[in-house]
mmCIF file of C-alpha atoms in Angstrom:
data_model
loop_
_atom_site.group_PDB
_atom_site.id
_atom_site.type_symbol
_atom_site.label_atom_id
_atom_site.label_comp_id
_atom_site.label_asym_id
_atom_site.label_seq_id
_atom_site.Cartn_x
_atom_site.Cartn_y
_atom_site.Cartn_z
ATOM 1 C CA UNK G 44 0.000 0.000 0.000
ATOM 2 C CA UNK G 45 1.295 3.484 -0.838
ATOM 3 C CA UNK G 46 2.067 5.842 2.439
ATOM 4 C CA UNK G 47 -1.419 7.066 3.882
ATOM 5 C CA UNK G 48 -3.137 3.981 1.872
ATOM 6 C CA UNK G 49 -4.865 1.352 4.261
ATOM 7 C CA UNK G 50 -6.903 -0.004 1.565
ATOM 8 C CA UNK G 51 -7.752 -3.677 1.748
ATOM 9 C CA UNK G 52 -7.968 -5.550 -1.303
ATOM 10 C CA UNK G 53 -9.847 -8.714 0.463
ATOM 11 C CA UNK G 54 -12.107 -9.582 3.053
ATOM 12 C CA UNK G 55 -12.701 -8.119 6.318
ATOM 13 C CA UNK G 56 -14.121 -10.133 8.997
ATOM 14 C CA UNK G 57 -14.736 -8.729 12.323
ATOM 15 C CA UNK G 58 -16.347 -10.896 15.048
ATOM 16 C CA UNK G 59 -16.890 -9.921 18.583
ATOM 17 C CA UNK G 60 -18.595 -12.078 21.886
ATOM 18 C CA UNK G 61 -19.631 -11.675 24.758
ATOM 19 C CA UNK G 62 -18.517 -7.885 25.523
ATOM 20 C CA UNK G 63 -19.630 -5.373 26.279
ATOM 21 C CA UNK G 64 -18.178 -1.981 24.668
ATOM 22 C CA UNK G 65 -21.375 0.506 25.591
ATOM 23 C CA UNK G 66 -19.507 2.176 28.553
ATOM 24 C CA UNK G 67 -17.123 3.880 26.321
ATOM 25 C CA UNK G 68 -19.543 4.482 23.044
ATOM 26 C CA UNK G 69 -17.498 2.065 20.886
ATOM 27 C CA UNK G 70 -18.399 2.140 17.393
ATOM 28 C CA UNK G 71 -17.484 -0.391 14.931
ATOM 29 C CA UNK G 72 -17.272 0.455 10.578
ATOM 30 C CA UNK G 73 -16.708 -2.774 8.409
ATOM 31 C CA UNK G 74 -13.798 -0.289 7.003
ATOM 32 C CA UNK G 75 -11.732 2.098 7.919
ATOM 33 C CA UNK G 76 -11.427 5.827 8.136
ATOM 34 C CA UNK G 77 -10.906 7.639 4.511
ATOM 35 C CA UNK G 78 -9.468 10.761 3.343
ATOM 36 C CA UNK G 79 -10.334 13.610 1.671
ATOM 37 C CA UNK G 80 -7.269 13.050 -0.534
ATOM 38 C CA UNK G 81 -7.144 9.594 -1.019
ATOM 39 C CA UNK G 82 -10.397 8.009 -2.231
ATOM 40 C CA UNK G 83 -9.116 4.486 -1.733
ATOM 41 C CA UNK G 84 -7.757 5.016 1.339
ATOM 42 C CA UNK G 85 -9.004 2.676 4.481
ATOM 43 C CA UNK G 86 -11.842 1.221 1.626
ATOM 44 C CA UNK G 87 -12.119 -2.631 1.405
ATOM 45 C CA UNK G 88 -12.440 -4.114 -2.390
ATOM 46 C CA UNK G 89 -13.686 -7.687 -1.426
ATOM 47 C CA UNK G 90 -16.537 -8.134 1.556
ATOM 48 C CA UNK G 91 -17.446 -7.311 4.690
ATOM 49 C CA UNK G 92 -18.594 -9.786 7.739
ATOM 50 C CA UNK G 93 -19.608 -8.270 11.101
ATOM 51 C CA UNK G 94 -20.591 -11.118 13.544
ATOM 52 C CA UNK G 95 -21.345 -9.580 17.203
ATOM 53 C CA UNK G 96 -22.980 -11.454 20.125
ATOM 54 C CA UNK G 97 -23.504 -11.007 23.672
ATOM 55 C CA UNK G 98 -23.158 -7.841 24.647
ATOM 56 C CA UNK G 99 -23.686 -4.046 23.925
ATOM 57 C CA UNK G 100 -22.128 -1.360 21.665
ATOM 58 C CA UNK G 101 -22.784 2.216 20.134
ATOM 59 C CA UNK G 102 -23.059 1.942 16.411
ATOM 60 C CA UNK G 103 -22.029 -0.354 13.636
ATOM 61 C CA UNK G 104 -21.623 0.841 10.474
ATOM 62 C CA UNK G 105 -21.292 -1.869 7.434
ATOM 63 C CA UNK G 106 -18.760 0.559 5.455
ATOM 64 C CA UNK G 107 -16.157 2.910 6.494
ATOM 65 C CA UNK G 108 -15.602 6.742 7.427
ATOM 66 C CA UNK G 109 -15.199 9.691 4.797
ATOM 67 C CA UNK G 110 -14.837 7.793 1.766
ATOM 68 C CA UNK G 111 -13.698 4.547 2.707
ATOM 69 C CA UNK G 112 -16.195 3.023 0.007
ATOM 70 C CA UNK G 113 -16.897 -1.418 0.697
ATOM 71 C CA UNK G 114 -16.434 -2.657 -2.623
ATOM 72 C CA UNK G 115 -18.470 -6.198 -2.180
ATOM 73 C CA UNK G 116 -21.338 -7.278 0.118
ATOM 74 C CA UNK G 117 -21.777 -6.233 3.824
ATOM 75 C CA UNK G 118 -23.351 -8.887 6.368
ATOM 76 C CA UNK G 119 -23.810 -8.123 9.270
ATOM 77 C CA UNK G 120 -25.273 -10.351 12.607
ATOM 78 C CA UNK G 121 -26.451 -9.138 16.212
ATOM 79 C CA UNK G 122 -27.348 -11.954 18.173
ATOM 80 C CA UNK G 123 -28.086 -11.052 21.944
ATOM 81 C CA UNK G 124 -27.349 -7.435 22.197
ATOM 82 C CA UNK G 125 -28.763 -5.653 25.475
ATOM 83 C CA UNK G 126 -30.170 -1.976 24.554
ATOM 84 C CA UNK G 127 -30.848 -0.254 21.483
ATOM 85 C CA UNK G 128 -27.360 0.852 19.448
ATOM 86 C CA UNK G 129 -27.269 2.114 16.332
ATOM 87 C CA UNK G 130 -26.829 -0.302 13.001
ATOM 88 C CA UNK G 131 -26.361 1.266 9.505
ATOM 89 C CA UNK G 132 -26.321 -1.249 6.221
ATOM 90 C CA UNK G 133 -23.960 1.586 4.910
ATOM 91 C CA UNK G 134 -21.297 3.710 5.980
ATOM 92 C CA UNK G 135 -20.187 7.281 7.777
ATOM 93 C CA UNK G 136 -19.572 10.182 5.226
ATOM 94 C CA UNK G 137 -20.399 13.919 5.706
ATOM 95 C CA UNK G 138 -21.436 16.331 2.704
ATOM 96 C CA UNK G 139 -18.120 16.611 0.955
ATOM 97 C CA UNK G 140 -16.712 12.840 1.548
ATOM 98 C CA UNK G 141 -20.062 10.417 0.804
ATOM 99 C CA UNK G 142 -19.285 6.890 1.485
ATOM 100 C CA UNK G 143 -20.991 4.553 -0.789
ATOM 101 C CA UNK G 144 -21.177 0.595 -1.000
ATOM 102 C CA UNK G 145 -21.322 -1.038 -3.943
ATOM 103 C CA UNK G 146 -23.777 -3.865 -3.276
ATOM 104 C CA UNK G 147 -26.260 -5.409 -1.526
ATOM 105 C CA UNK G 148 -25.987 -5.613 2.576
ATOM 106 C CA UNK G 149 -27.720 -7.989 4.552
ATOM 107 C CA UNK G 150 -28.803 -7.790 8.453
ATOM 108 C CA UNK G 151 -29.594 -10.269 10.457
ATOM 109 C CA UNK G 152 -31.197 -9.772 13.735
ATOM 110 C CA UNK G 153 -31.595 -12.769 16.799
ATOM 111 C CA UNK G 154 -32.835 -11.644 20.034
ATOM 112 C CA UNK G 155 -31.760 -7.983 19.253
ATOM 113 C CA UNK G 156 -33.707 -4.304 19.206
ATOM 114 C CA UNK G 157 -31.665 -1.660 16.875
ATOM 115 C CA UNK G 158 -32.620 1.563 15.468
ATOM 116 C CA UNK G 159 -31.987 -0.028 12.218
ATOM 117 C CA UNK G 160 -30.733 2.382 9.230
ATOM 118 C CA UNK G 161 -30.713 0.523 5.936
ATOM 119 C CA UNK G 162 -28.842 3.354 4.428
ATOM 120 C CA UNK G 163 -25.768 5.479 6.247
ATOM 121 C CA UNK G 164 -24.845 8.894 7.304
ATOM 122 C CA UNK G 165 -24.050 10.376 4.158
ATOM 123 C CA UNK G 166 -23.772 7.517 2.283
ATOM 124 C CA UNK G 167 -25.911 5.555 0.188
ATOM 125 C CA UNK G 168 -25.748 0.987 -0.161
ATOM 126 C CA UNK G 169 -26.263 0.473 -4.470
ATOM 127 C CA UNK G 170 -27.159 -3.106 -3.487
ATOM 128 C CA UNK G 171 -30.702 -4.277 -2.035
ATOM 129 C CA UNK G 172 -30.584 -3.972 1.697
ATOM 130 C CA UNK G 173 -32.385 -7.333 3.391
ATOM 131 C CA UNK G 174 -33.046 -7.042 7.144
ATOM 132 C CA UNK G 175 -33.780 -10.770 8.642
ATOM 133 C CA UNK G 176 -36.040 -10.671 12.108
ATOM 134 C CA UNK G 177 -35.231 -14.536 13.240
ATOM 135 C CA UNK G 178 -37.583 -15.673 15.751
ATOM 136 C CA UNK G 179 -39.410 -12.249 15.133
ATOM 137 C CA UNK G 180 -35.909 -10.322 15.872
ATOM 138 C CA UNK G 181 -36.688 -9.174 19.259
ATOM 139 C CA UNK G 182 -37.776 -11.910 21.316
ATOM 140 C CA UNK G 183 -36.660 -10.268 24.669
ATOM 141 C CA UNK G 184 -39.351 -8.680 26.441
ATOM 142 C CA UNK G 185 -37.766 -5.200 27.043
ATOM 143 C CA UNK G 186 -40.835 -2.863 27.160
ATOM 144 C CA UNK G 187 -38.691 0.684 27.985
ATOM 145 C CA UNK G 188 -37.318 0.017 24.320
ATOM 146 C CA UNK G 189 -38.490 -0.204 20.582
ATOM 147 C CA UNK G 190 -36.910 -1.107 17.396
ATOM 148 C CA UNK G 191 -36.324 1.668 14.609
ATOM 149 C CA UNK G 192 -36.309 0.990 10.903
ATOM 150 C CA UNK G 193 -35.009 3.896 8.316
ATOM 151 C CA UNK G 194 -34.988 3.690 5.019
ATOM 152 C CA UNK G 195 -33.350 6.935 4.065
ATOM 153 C CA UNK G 196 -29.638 8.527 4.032
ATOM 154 C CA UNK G 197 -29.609 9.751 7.196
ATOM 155 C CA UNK G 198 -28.406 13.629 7.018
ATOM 156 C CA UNK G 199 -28.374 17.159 8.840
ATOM 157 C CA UNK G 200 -31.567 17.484 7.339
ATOM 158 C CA UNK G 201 -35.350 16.534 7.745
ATOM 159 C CA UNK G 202 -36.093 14.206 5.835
ATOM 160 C CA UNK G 203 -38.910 11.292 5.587
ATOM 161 C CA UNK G 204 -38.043 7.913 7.493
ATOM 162 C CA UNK G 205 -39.447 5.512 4.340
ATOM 163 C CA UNK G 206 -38.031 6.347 1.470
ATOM 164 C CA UNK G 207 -38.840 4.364 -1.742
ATOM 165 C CA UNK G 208 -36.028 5.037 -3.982
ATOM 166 C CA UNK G 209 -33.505 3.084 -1.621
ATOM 167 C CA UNK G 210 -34.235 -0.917 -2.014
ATOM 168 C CA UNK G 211 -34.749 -2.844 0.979
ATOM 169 C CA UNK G 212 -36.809 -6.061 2.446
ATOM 170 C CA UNK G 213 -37.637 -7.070 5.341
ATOM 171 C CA UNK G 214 -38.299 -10.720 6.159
ATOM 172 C CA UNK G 215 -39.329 -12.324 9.533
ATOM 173 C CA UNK G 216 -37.829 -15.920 9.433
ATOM 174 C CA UNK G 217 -39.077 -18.071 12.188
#
């Protein structure tokens, strides 16, 4: 890689049980952080896995930061996860550095509540999003907490919460 160029050409897989990194707001990207310079910096080419169980986080993003674009598919799975953190199918940009993923991202949810955001933060998943509710996806009975789907880029902005243009389904699998 050149100097300033984490790019990785294959996989990532990132798997984490049984901890709990809520206390210090941990957040988790399926890439790394980009650069306004360097569009390829910190992006991944091949696919992204994110397994996480047990335990409690702040947000998982399936791509990276400022343009650190996921070339391939994004899966990622939450199986007993206390609370209600953050998950977004795509990545973390901001108005000048979008961060876009190329194709489709999956979600599957066991025994977990999320405020679910098919999209990113300034960034946009080309692919289909699919969100899989196992079991109904929150089987816990936590009745202080909900689950959130968005179907929109999430921005400064007001914007509506369904939006049609951006593809996703949502399947309960018992």
């Amino acid at each position: 890689a050149r100097k300033g160029d984490a790019y990785v050409g294959g996989n990532v897989n990132i798997t984490v049980k049984n901890y709990d990194m809520s206390k210090n707001n941990t957040t988790i990207y399926g890439a790394g952080s980009g650069s306004f310079t360097n569009s390829k910096s910190a992006g991944v080419k091949g696919n992204v896995s994110i397994t996480y169980e047990n335990g409690n986080f702040g947000d998982i993003y399936g791509a990276g930061e400022e343009k650190a674009n996921v070339d391939g598919t994004t899966e990622i799975t939450l199986r007993n996860i206390d609370g209600t953190p953050n998950v977004y199918g795509g990545g973390k940009g901001n108005e000048d550095n979008k961060v876009v993923s190329q194709k489709a991202v999956t979600i599957n949810l066991l025994n977990t509540r999320v405020r679910l955001h098919t999209q990113g933060k300034y960034a946009q998943v080309k692919g289909l999003v699919t969100v899989n509710l196992y079991g109904g996806g929150a089987d816990r009975n936590i009745d202080s907490v909900g689950s959130d789907l968005y179907n929109r880029m999430a921005t400064s902005g007001t914007k509506n919460e369904y939006d049609k243009s951006y593809k996703a389904n949502v399947n309960v699998v018992e």
